[in-house]
Amino acid sequence: MIDAISTAILTATCWDVIVVGGGNAALCAAIEAGEAGARVLLLEGAPKPYRGGNSRHTRNFRCMHSRPMSVLTDAYEEDEYFQDLMLVTKGQTDEKLARLAIRTSEMNLPWMEKHGVRFQPSLSGTLSLSRTNAFFLGGGKALVNAYYNRAADLGVTVVYEAKVAHVAIMDGSFQAVEAEIGGERVVIEGKAVVLASGGFQADIEWLARAWGPAARNFLIRGTPYNRGEVLRDMLDGGAESVGDPTQCHCVAIDGRAPKYDGGIVTRLDCVPFSVVVNNEGARFYDEGEDVWPKRYAIWGRLVAAQPDQVAYAIIDTKSADLFMPSVYPPETADSIEGLAEKLGLPAAPVVETIEAFNAACRPGTFHPTELDGLATHGLSPAKTNWARPIDTPPYHGYMLRPGVTFTYLGLKVDETARVSGQAGRYSNVWAAGEIMAGSILGQGYLAGFGMTIGTVFGRIAGREAAAHVA
């Protein structure tokens, strides 16, 4: 689908900046380039109703600030932010790029508001994020729509269902993209290109080559249009890679979610208040290791390592209102035996696990939104926070499966978002968002940080590309 431009004009024009992708990072790049006076073409692989990539499923932006700002409370300084990132990545990050993203986030929030993004205070179930993350009013879809409106005001040309298959580079310089549009293969020339087309998570065969056969049981909670064609083409053409193909943003989601595009509503936030067992009825990890925004992204990998890539979270009625409501209602029963049967689990091992957990719990003060040290004693694995007996019916249970949002294998960039080739930096190729996030996210994830990376490097890439053309 082409908005207000023919294929003939599209291919006859040598564009100043071509942006490949249609999500947050791509839009930030297009807006910056457009505001600098560049003639910008944005190629979005999805149909218009599904534009925005994974950004339409997001809900917040992690932001450094030295004092209360907009909807953010207190302060969240650079060093604390960076230490939070180091915790989840276990040190696998490019510190220069990470600190650049962190420092720049503070000035980006006002920029986002200036460009039509609206924020709201944290809601019940997300209060632990009120200091660190600004939530979008209307969610990621509203953010995406605001940016598309701004891009239209700037005269950015947008083409939907534009499947870019090849980025033509000669002697280290970008020449053109080859794309399929309306069933026709076209070549579109440009003076600079920004690649913001995401990871390869929607290509299940690629996932399976990296992870093994278990990956075929994964659910893809993000867009089905991020299949990594541009990433693969660039790597095949000599671009320098960064990141591990087995590392990704992989969270524990409702096992009843669709194979693709379930989005953020399929995530389950009950784990810190639950006992999690595999399909043999055994616990396998500390459910209370840290506050959920810092640790939720490890649970996809943990579940992926269990038999059949499935697990089950069990809570009682005391905890039923302590987290964001699930889109699908839980299974419920008045006994643990009854709940196990409804979940398809062997009742005796589940009952034994819950009884052992309850016996290991100790008295203490329970604080659902902060680390409370309410831990089990003599249990392996221990539960180190929020350990309260599962003893108040009705009991609730959820099936968990790995839900992949985006992969971390990507293109290596520098502080200007310029892409590196094996023979040195390309002269006019930049990248932003998930396609380069592996430079900063070696493993793990920090809630809202993907939007930070996309916004910061999208804006940098757009400015740099426009300056190159000028």
Short mmCIF file of C-alpha atoms in Angstrom, two decimals:
data_model
loop_
_atom_site.label_atom_id
_atom_site.label_comp_id
_atom_site.label_asym_id
_atom_site.label_seq_id
_atom_site.Cartn_x
_atom_site.Cartn_y
_atom_site.Cartn_z
CA MET A 1 0.00 0.00 0.00
CA ILE A 2 1.45 3.37 -1.03
CA ASP A 3 0.20 6.59 0.50
CA ALA A 4 -0.22 9.37 -2.08
CA ILE A 5 2.69 8.42 -4.35
CA SER A 6 3.03 6.15 -7.38
CA THR A 7 5.60 3.39 -7.76
CA ALA A 8 7.06 5.27 -10.71
CA ILE A 9 7.71 8.39 -8.65
CA LEU A 10 8.98 6.24 -5.78
CA THR A 11 11.66 4.64 -7.93
CA ALA A 12 12.48 7.72 -10.02
CA THR A 13 13.37 9.78 -6.94
CA CYS A 14 16.76 9.69 -5.23
CA TRP A 15 15.66 10.14 -1.63
CA ASP A 16 17.79 11.97 0.91
CA VAL A 17 17.11 9.48 3.70
CA ILE A 18 15.42 6.09 3.42
CA VAL A 19 14.23 4.64 6.73
CA VAL A 20 13.62 0.89 6.74
CA GLY A 21 11.10 0.01 9.44
CA GLY A 22 7.98 1.55 10.92
CA GLY A 23 8.26 1.38 14.71
CA ASN A 24 9.47 3.77 17.38
CA ALA A 25 13.13 3.90 16.30
CA ALA A 26 12.26 4.30 12.62
CA LEU A 27 9.76 7.05 13.33
CA CYS A 28 12.17 8.96 15.59
CA ALA A 29 14.76 8.79 12.80
CA ALA A 30 12.27 9.92 10.15
CA ILE A 31 11.07 12.83 12.28
CA GLU A 32 14.59 14.04 13.07
CA ALA A 33 15.64 13.79 9.43
CA GLY A 34 12.45 15.48 8.29
CA GLU A 35 12.87 18.32 10.77
CA ALA A 36 16.41 18.80 9.43
CA GLY A 37 14.94 19.37 5.96
CA ALA A 38 15.70 16.00 4.40
CA ARG A 39 13.38 14.34 1.91
CA VAL A 40 12.49 11.16 3.78
CA LEU A 41 10.98 7.86 2.65
CA LEU A 42 9.83 5.39 5.33
CA LEU A 43 9.29 1.76 4.29
CA GLU A 44 7.07 -0.19 6.70
CA GLY A 45 6.77 -3.93 6.07
CA ALA A 46 3.42 -4.32 7.81
CA PRO A 47 -0.03 -3.31 6.54
CA LYS A 48 -1.16 0.09 7.79
CA PRO A 49 -3.46 -1.28 10.58
CA TYR A 50 -0.48 -3.19 12.01
CA ARG A 51 2.14 -0.49 11.57
CA GLY A 52 4.55 0.22 14.38
CA GLY A 53 6.32 -3.09 14.91
CA ASN A 54 6.71 -4.08 18.53
CA SER A 55 6.34 -0.45 19.59
CA ARG A 56 2.56 -0.67 19.37
CA HIS A 57 2.67 -3.27 22.17
CA THR A 58 4.80 -1.20 24.53
CA ARG A 59 3.56 0.81 27.46
CA ASN A 60 6.46 2.75 29.00
CA PHE A 61 9.82 4.44 28.61
CA ARG A 62 12.63 4.07 31.19
CA CYS A 63 14.03 7.51 31.91
CA MET A 64 16.89 8.95 33.91
CA HIS A 65 16.03 12.10 35.85
CA SER A 66 17.61 14.08 38.68
CA ARG A 67 14.32 15.36 40.10
CA PRO A 68 10.60 14.70 39.58
CA MET A 69 9.73 15.20 35.92
CA SER A 70 6.42 14.86 34.10
CA VAL A 71 4.77 11.76 35.65
CA LEU A 72 8.04 10.46 37.14
CA THR A 73 8.58 10.65 40.89
CA ASP A 74 11.71 11.34 42.97
CA ALA A 75 15.00 10.85 41.08
CA TYR A 76 16.64 8.09 39.02
CA GLU A 77 20.27 8.99 38.43
CA GLU A 78 22.67 7.69 35.80
CA ASP A 79 24.72 5.41 38.04
CA GLU A 80 21.67 3.68 39.57
CA TYR A 81 20.17 3.21 36.11
CA PHE A 82 23.44 1.78 34.81
CA GLN A 83 23.77 -0.57 37.79
CA ASP A 84 20.23 -1.82 37.16
CA LEU A 85 21.28 -2.55 33.58
CA MET A 86 24.47 -4.28 34.72
CA LEU A 87 22.43 -6.48 37.04
CA VAL A 88 20.13 -7.83 34.33
CA THR A 89 22.81 -8.10 31.63
CA LYS A 90 25.42 -9.53 34.04
CA GLY A 91 27.85 -6.97 32.65
CA GLN A 92 27.35 -7.91 29.01
CA THR A 93 26.91 -4.41 27.64
CA ASP A 94 28.84 -1.74 25.75
CA GLU A 95 29.22 0.80 28.54
CA LYS A 96 29.72 3.79 26.25
CA LEU A 97 26.55 3.09 24.28
CA ALA A 98 24.62 2.14 27.41
CA ARG A 99 25.52 5.33 29.25
CA LEU A 100 24.76 7.36 26.13
CA ALA A 101 21.26 5.86 26.04
CA ILE A 102 20.78 6.43 29.77
CA ARG A 103 22.02 10.03 29.85
CA THR A 104 20.13 11.03 26.74
CA SER A 105 16.84 9.56 27.98
CA GLU A 106 16.32 12.56 30.28
CA MET A 107 16.18 15.05 27.41
CA ASN A 108 14.16 12.68 25.25
CA LEU A 109 11.07 12.58 27.45
CA PRO A 110 10.30 16.30 26.86
CA TRP A 111 11.00 15.72 23.15
CA MET A 112 8.46 12.91 23.13
CA GLU A 113 5.86 15.15 24.76
CA LYS A 114 6.61 17.90 22.26
CA HIS A 115 5.92 15.43 19.45
CA GLY A 116 2.51 14.33 20.69
CA VAL A 117 3.22 11.54 23.19
CA ARG A 118 1.17 11.80 26.37
CA PHE A 119 2.03 10.15 29.67
CA GLN A 120 0.03 8.98 32.67
CA PRO A 121 0.92 8.14 36.28
CA SER A 122 1.64 4.51 37.15
CA LEU A 123 -1.46 2.42 37.71
CA SER A 124 -2.17 -0.23 40.32
CA GLY A 125 0.16 -3.16 39.73
CA THR A 126 2.91 -0.95 38.26
CA LEU A 127 3.63 1.28 41.27
CA SER A 128 7.18 -0.04 41.60
CA LEU A 129 7.89 1.71 38.26
CA SER A 130 6.61 5.18 39.16
CA ARG A 131 10.15 6.44 39.79
CA THR A 132 11.86 4.87 36.79
CA ASN A 133 9.34 4.51 33.96
CA ALA A 134 6.93 6.93 32.29
CA PHE A 135 3.77 5.21 31.00
CA PHE A 136 2.18 6.17 27.69
CA LEU A 137 -1.41 7.38 27.83
CA GLY A 138 -3.12 5.04 25.37
CA GLY A 139 -0.14 2.68 25.25
CA GLY A 140 2.33 2.14 22.45
CA LYS A 141 -0.33 2.37 19.77
CA ALA A 142 -1.04 5.97 20.78
CA LEU A 143 2.69 6.76 20.67
CA VAL A 144 3.04 5.24 17.21
CA ASN A 145 0.01 7.17 15.92
CA ALA A 146 1.36 10.44 17.34
CA TYR A 147 4.68 9.95 15.57
CA TYR A 148 3.04 9.02 12.26
CA ASN A 149 0.97 12.20 12.51
CA ARG A 150 4.12 14.25 13.07
CA ALA A 151 5.88 12.51 10.19
CA ALA A 152 2.96 13.35 7.91
CA ASP A 153 3.15 17.00 8.96
CA LEU A 154 6.82 16.98 7.94
CA GLY A 155 6.09 15.52 4.53
CA VAL A 156 7.64 12.12 5.22
CA THR A 157 6.50 9.65 2.56
CA VAL A 158 5.30 6.36 4.06
CA VAL A 159 4.90 3.12 2.13
CA TYR A 160 3.19 0.17 3.82
CA GLU A 161 3.62 -3.52 2.98
CA ALA A 162 7.06 -2.65 1.64
CA LYS A 163 9.17 -5.77 2.11
CA VAL A 164 12.81 -4.77 1.86
CA ALA A 165 14.88 -7.71 0.63
CA HIS A 166 18.27 -6.17 -0.10
CA VAL A 167 20.32 -3.15 0.94
CA ALA A 168 22.71 -2.40 -1.90
CA ILE A 169 26.11 -1.21 -0.69
CA MET A 170 29.11 -0.55 -2.93
CA ASP A 171 32.60 0.23 -1.62
CA GLY A 172 31.23 0.92 1.83
CA SER A 173 28.54 3.29 0.62
CA PHE A 174 24.78 2.73 0.51
CA GLN A 175 23.25 2.99 -2.95
CA ALA A 176 19.67 1.70 -2.88
CA VAL A 177 17.19 -0.72 -1.37
CA GLU A 178 15.40 -3.47 -3.25
CA ALA A 179 11.86 -4.03 -2.04
CA GLU A 180 8.68 -5.84 -2.98
CA ILE A 181 5.76 -3.42 -3.10
CA GLY A 182 2.36 -4.37 -4.44
CA GLY A 183 3.76 -7.59 -5.86
CA GLU A 184 6.40 -5.71 -7.83
CA ARG A 185 10.16 -5.77 -7.20
CA VAL A 186 11.48 -2.21 -7.17
CA VAL A 187 14.82 -0.50 -6.65
CA ILE A 188 14.75 2.74 -4.66
CA GLU A 189 17.84 4.93 -4.56
CA GLY A 190 18.88 7.05 -1.59
CA LYS A 191 21.73 9.16 -0.28
CA ALA A 192 21.57 7.65 3.22
CA VAL A 193 19.72 4.83 4.95
CA VAL A 194 18.58 4.16 8.51
CA LEU A 195 17.90 0.50 9.28
CA ALA A 196 15.29 0.09 12.01
CA SER A 197 13.53 -3.11 11.00
CA GLY A 198 13.85 -5.13 14.21
CA GLY A 199 15.14 -8.61 14.98
CA PHE A 200 14.45 -12.05 13.52
CA GLN A 201 12.12 -13.48 16.16
CA ALA A 202 9.16 -14.08 13.83
CA ASP A 203 11.25 -16.47 11.73
CA ILE A 204 10.70 -19.65 13.73
CA GLU A 205 13.17 -21.64 11.64
CA TRP A 206 15.92 -19.12 12.38
CA LEU A 207 15.03 -19.31 16.09
CA ALA A 208 15.18 -23.09 15.93
CA ARG A 209 18.62 -23.01 14.29
CA ALA A 210 19.86 -20.85 17.16
CA TRP A 211 18.01 -22.46 20.09
CA GLY A 212 17.32 -25.96 18.86
CA PRO A 213 13.93 -27.68 18.40
CA ALA A 214 12.58 -26.24 21.68
CA ALA A 215 12.15 -22.89 19.94
CA ARG A 216 9.25 -24.26 17.94
CA ASN A 217 7.25 -24.25 21.20
CA PHE A 218 7.96 -20.55 21.78
CA LEU A 219 5.24 -17.95 21.35
CA ILE A 220 6.10 -14.70 19.57
CA ARG A 221 4.35 -12.00 21.53
CA GLY A 222 5.59 -9.28 19.18
CA THR A 223 4.82 -8.46 15.57
CA PRO A 224 4.86 -11.29 13.01
CA TYR A 225 6.50 -8.96 10.46
CA ASN A 226 9.97 -8.88 12.06
CA ARG A 227 11.56 -11.81 10.26
CA GLY A 228 15.10 -10.47 10.03
CA GLU A 229 15.38 -10.19 6.24
CA VAL A 230 17.29 -6.90 6.41
CA LEU A 231 19.49 -8.11 9.25
CA ARG A 232 20.35 -11.30 7.37
CA ASP A 233 21.07 -9.37 4.17
CA MET A 234 23.39 -6.96 5.97
CA LEU A 235 25.28 -9.73 7.75
CA ASP A 236 25.61 -11.69 4.53
CA GLY A 237 26.94 -8.54 2.88
CA GLY A 238 29.73 -8.03 5.41
CA ALA A 239 28.21 -5.92 8.18
CA GLU A 240 29.76 -6.53 11.59
CA SER A 241 27.47 -8.37 13.95
CA VAL A 242 26.94 -7.98 17.67
CA GLY A 243 25.05 -10.11 20.16
CA ASP A 244 24.23 -13.76 20.65
CA PRO A 245 21.50 -15.32 18.46
CA THR A 246 20.25 -17.29 21.50
CA GLN A 247 19.77 -14.16 23.59
CA CYS A 248 16.51 -12.28 23.36
CA HIS A 249 13.80 -10.44 25.26
CA CYS A 250 11.94 -13.56 26.34
CA VAL A 251 9.32 -13.37 29.08
CA ALA A 252 6.93 -15.81 30.66
CA ILE A 253 3.51 -15.24 29.12
CA ASP A 254 0.12 -16.87 29.35
CA GLY A 255 0.36 -20.28 27.71
CA ARG A 256 -3.01 -19.69 26.05
CA ALA A 257 -1.71 -16.70 24.08
CA PRO A 258 -1.72 -16.77 20.24
CA LYS A 259 1.39 -17.87 18.36
CA TYR A 260 2.07 -14.31 17.15
CA ASP A 261 1.22 -10.74 18.13
CA GLY A 262 -0.37 -11.36 21.53
CA GLY A 263 1.39 -8.28 22.82
CA ILE A 264 1.93 -7.05 26.33
CA VAL A 265 -1.50 -8.11 27.58
CA THR A 266 -0.39 -11.75 27.47
CA ARG A 267 2.36 -11.13 30.03
CA LEU A 268 1.72 -12.46 33.53
CA ASP A 269 3.01 -10.46 36.50
CA CYS A 270 1.99 -12.92 39.22
CA VAL A 271 5.32 -14.76 39.53
CA PRO A 272 6.75 -12.82 42.54
CA PHE A 273 3.70 -13.76 44.61
CA SER A 274 3.46 -17.33 43.41
CA VAL A 275 5.02 -20.75 43.52
CA VAL A 276 6.12 -21.76 40.01
CA VAL A 277 6.39 -25.45 39.12
CA ASN A 278 7.20 -27.35 35.96
CA ASN A 279 4.94 -30.02 34.48
CA GLU A 280 6.39 -32.52 36.94
CA GLY A 281 5.21 -30.40 39.87
CA ALA A 282 8.69 -29.26 40.96
CA ARG A 283 9.94 -25.73 41.64
CA PHE A 284 13.06 -24.69 39.71
CA TYR A 285 13.95 -21.06 40.56
CA ASP A 286 13.59 -18.27 43.14
CA GLU A 287 10.30 -16.53 42.33
CA GLY A 288 11.19 -13.59 44.62
CA GLU A 289 14.70 -12.78 43.43
CA ASP A 290 14.03 -9.10 42.73
CA VAL A 291 11.28 -6.63 41.92
CA TRP A 292 9.45 -7.77 38.80
CA PRO A 293 10.53 -4.97 36.40
CA LYS A 294 14.16 -6.06 36.86
CA ARG A 295 13.65 -9.82 36.70
CA TYR A 296 10.55 -10.53 34.63
CA ALA A 297 12.55 -10.98 31.43
CA ILE A 298 14.58 -13.91 32.81
CA TRP A 299 11.51 -16.06 33.22
CA GLY A 300 11.02 -16.76 29.55
CA ARG A 301 14.42 -18.43 29.40
CA LEU A 302 13.78 -20.28 32.66
CA VAL A 303 10.52 -21.70 31.34
CA ALA A 304 12.18 -22.50 28.01
CA ALA A 305 14.60 -24.77 29.89
CA GLN A 306 11.79 -26.82 31.48
CA PRO A 307 10.27 -30.00 29.99
CA ASP A 308 8.02 -29.13 27.04
CA GLN A 309 8.90 -25.44 27.58
CA VAL A 310 6.02 -24.95 30.00
CA ALA A 311 5.55 -24.01 33.67
CA TYR A 312 2.70 -23.14 36.02
CA ALA A 313 2.28 -20.29 38.51
CA ILE A 314 0.15 -21.02 41.59
CA ILE A 315 -1.14 -18.32 43.93
CA ASP A 316 -3.87 -18.07 46.52
CA THR A 317 -6.56 -15.47 47.00
CA LYS A 318 -4.33 -13.28 49.21
CA SER A 319 -2.27 -12.34 46.16
CA ALA A 320 -4.94 -12.28 43.47
CA ASP A 321 -5.18 -8.46 43.36
CA LEU A 322 -1.48 -7.60 43.69
CA PHE A 323 -0.57 -7.59 40.00
CA MET A 324 -1.94 -6.35 36.69
CA PRO A 325 -5.03 -8.40 35.79
CA SER A 326 -4.50 -11.11 33.21
CA VAL A 327 -6.28 -10.97 29.87
CA TYR A 328 -7.34 -14.61 30.29
CA PRO A 329 -8.84 -15.60 33.68
CA PRO A 330 -6.85 -18.09 35.75
CA GLU A 331 -7.90 -21.63 36.49
CA THR A 332 -9.35 -21.74 40.01
CA ALA A 333 -10.15 -24.42 42.57
CA ASP A 334 -10.83 -24.75 46.29
CA SER A 335 -7.95 -27.17 46.78
CA ILE A 336 -4.42 -27.58 45.46
CA GLU A 337 -5.34 -31.07 44.25
CA GLY A 338 -8.27 -29.69 42.31
CA LEU A 339 -6.17 -26.89 40.80
CA ALA A 340 -3.46 -29.34 39.74
CA GLU A 341 -6.04 -31.45 37.94
CA LYS A 342 -7.45 -28.42 36.12
CA LEU A 343 -3.95 -27.46 35.02
CA GLY A 344 -3.22 -31.00 33.85
CA LEU A 345 -0.51 -31.51 36.47
CA PRO A 346 0.19 -34.57 38.65
CA ALA A 347 -1.62 -33.74 41.88
CA ALA A 348 0.58 -35.53 44.43
CA PRO A 349 3.89 -33.83 43.49
CA VAL A 350 2.21 -30.41 43.33
CA VAL A 351 0.66 -30.88 46.77
CA GLU A 352 4.03 -32.01 48.15
CA THR A 353 5.76 -28.96 46.65
CA ILE A 354 3.22 -26.52 48.08
CA GLU A 355 3.30 -28.16 51.51
CA ALA A 356 7.11 -28.01 51.59
CA PHE A 357 7.03 -24.36 50.50
CA ASN A 358 4.44 -23.44 53.15
CA ALA A 359 6.48 -25.15 55.86
CA ALA A 360 9.56 -23.15 54.84
CA CYS A 361 7.83 -19.77 55.08
CA ARG A 362 8.62 -17.59 58.12
CA PRO A 363 6.76 -14.70 59.80
CA GLY A 364 7.61 -11.20 58.62
CA THR A 365 6.31 -7.99 57.11
CA PHE A 366 5.04 -8.30 53.55
CA HIS A 367 5.61 -5.38 51.13
CA PRO A 368 4.35 -6.20 47.62
CA THR A 369 6.02 -3.28 45.79
CA GLU A 370 9.53 -3.50 47.29
CA LEU A 371 12.06 -6.08 48.42
CA ASP A 372 10.82 -7.23 51.82
CA GLY A 373 13.26 -10.00 52.74
CA LEU A 374 10.34 -12.28 53.56
CA ALA A 375 12.18 -15.47 52.66
CA THR A 376 11.85 -19.22 53.01
CA HIS A 377 14.15 -21.17 55.33
CA GLY A 378 15.81 -24.47 54.45
CA LEU A 379 14.19 -24.71 51.00
CA SER A 380 16.01 -25.22 47.72
CA PRO A 381 15.64 -23.21 45.63
CA ALA A 382 14.84 -20.55 48.19
CA LYS A 383 12.27 -17.83 47.68
CA THR A 384 14.04 -14.72 48.95
CA ASN A 385 11.20 -12.16 48.99
CA TRP A 386 7.40 -12.19 49.23
CA ALA A 387 7.38 -15.78 50.57
CA ARG A 388 3.92 -16.21 52.07
CA PRO A 389 2.21 -19.59 52.47
CA ILE A 390 -0.13 -20.63 49.66
CA ASP A 391 -2.95 -21.49 52.06
CA THR A 392 -6.01 -19.34 51.38
CA PRO A 393 -8.54 -20.71 48.86
CA PRO A 394 -9.66 -20.30 46.22
CA TYR A 395 -6.36 -21.12 44.54
CA HIS A 396 -5.42 -19.71 41.14
CA GLY A 397 -3.17 -21.14 38.45
CA TYR A 398 -1.71 -19.97 35.15
CA MET A 399 0.15 -21.87 32.44
CA LEU A 400 3.38 -20.13 31.42
CA ARG A 401 5.22 -20.38 28.10
CA PRO A 402 8.23 -18.48 26.69
CA GLY A 403 7.13 -15.37 24.83
CA VAL A 404 9.78 -13.78 22.60
CA THR A 405 9.55 -10.04 21.96
CA PHE A 406 12.78 -9.43 20.06
CA THR A 407 16.16 -11.03 19.44
CA TYR A 408 19.55 -9.53 20.36
CA LEU A 409 21.67 -10.57 17.39
CA GLY A 410 22.14 -7.35 15.47
CA LEU A 411 24.32 -4.81 13.72
CA LYS A 412 27.29 -3.23 15.46
CA VAL A 413 27.11 0.57 15.68
CA ASP A 414 29.12 3.39 17.21
CA GLU A 415 27.97 6.37 19.30
CA THR A 416 26.64 8.05 16.16
CA ALA A 417 24.54 4.96 15.31
CA ARG A 418 26.66 4.38 12.21
CA VAL A 419 26.90 0.72 11.17
CA SER A 420 30.27 -1.02 11.04
CA GLY A 421 31.33 -3.33 8.24
CA GLN A 422 34.13 -5.84 8.39
CA ALA A 423 36.32 -3.38 6.48
CA GLY A 424 35.31 -0.34 8.59
CA ARG A 425 32.34 1.93 9.08
CA TYR A 426 29.89 2.39 6.23
CA SER A 427 29.81 5.99 5.08
CA ASN A 428 26.04 6.45 5.00
CA VAL A 429 24.38 3.55 6.84
CA TRP A 430 22.88 3.95 10.32
CA ALA A 431 20.84 1.61 12.52
CA ALA A 432 18.50 2.08 15.46
CA GLY A 433 16.21 0.08 17.70
CA GLU A 434 16.04 -3.68 18.01
CA ILE A 435 18.32 -4.30 15.03
CA MET A 436 21.25 -2.86 17.05
CA ALA A 437 20.06 -3.28 20.65
CA GLY A 438 22.34 -6.29 21.14
CA SER A 439 25.19 -3.78 21.48
CA ILE A 440 23.69 -2.79 24.83
CA LEU A 441 21.60 -5.81 25.81
CA GLY A 442 23.99 -8.74 25.88
CA GLN A 443 21.39 -10.67 27.83
CA GLY A 444 18.44 -9.98 30.11
CA TYR A 445 16.15 -6.97 29.95
CA LEU A 446 15.12 -3.91 31.93
CA ALA A 447 11.49 -2.83 31.68
CA GLY A 448 11.04 0.05 29.24
CA PHE A 449 14.67 0.05 28.10
CA GLY A 450 13.94 -1.10 24.56
CA MET A 451 11.97 2.10 24.00
CA THR A 452 14.85 4.08 25.46
CA ILE A 453 17.34 2.50 23.04
CA GLY A 454 15.00 3.00 20.08
CA THR A 455 14.26 6.63 20.89
CA VAL A 456 17.83 7.65 21.63
CA PHE A 457 19.47 5.93 18.67
CA GLY A 458 16.58 6.59 16.31
CA ARG A 459 16.95 10.31 16.89
CA ILE A 460 20.74 10.13 16.59
CA ALA A 461 20.52 8.11 13.37
CA GLY A 462 18.01 10.50 11.81
CA ARG A 463 20.09 13.57 12.64
CA GLU A 464 23.33 11.99 11.44
CA ALA A 465 21.81 10.75 8.19
CA ALA A 466 20.33 14.18 7.44
CA ALA A 467 23.62 15.91 8.27
CA HIS A 468 25.48 13.57 5.92
CA VAL A 469 23.12 14.44 3.09
CA ALA A 470 23.34 18.15 3.81
#
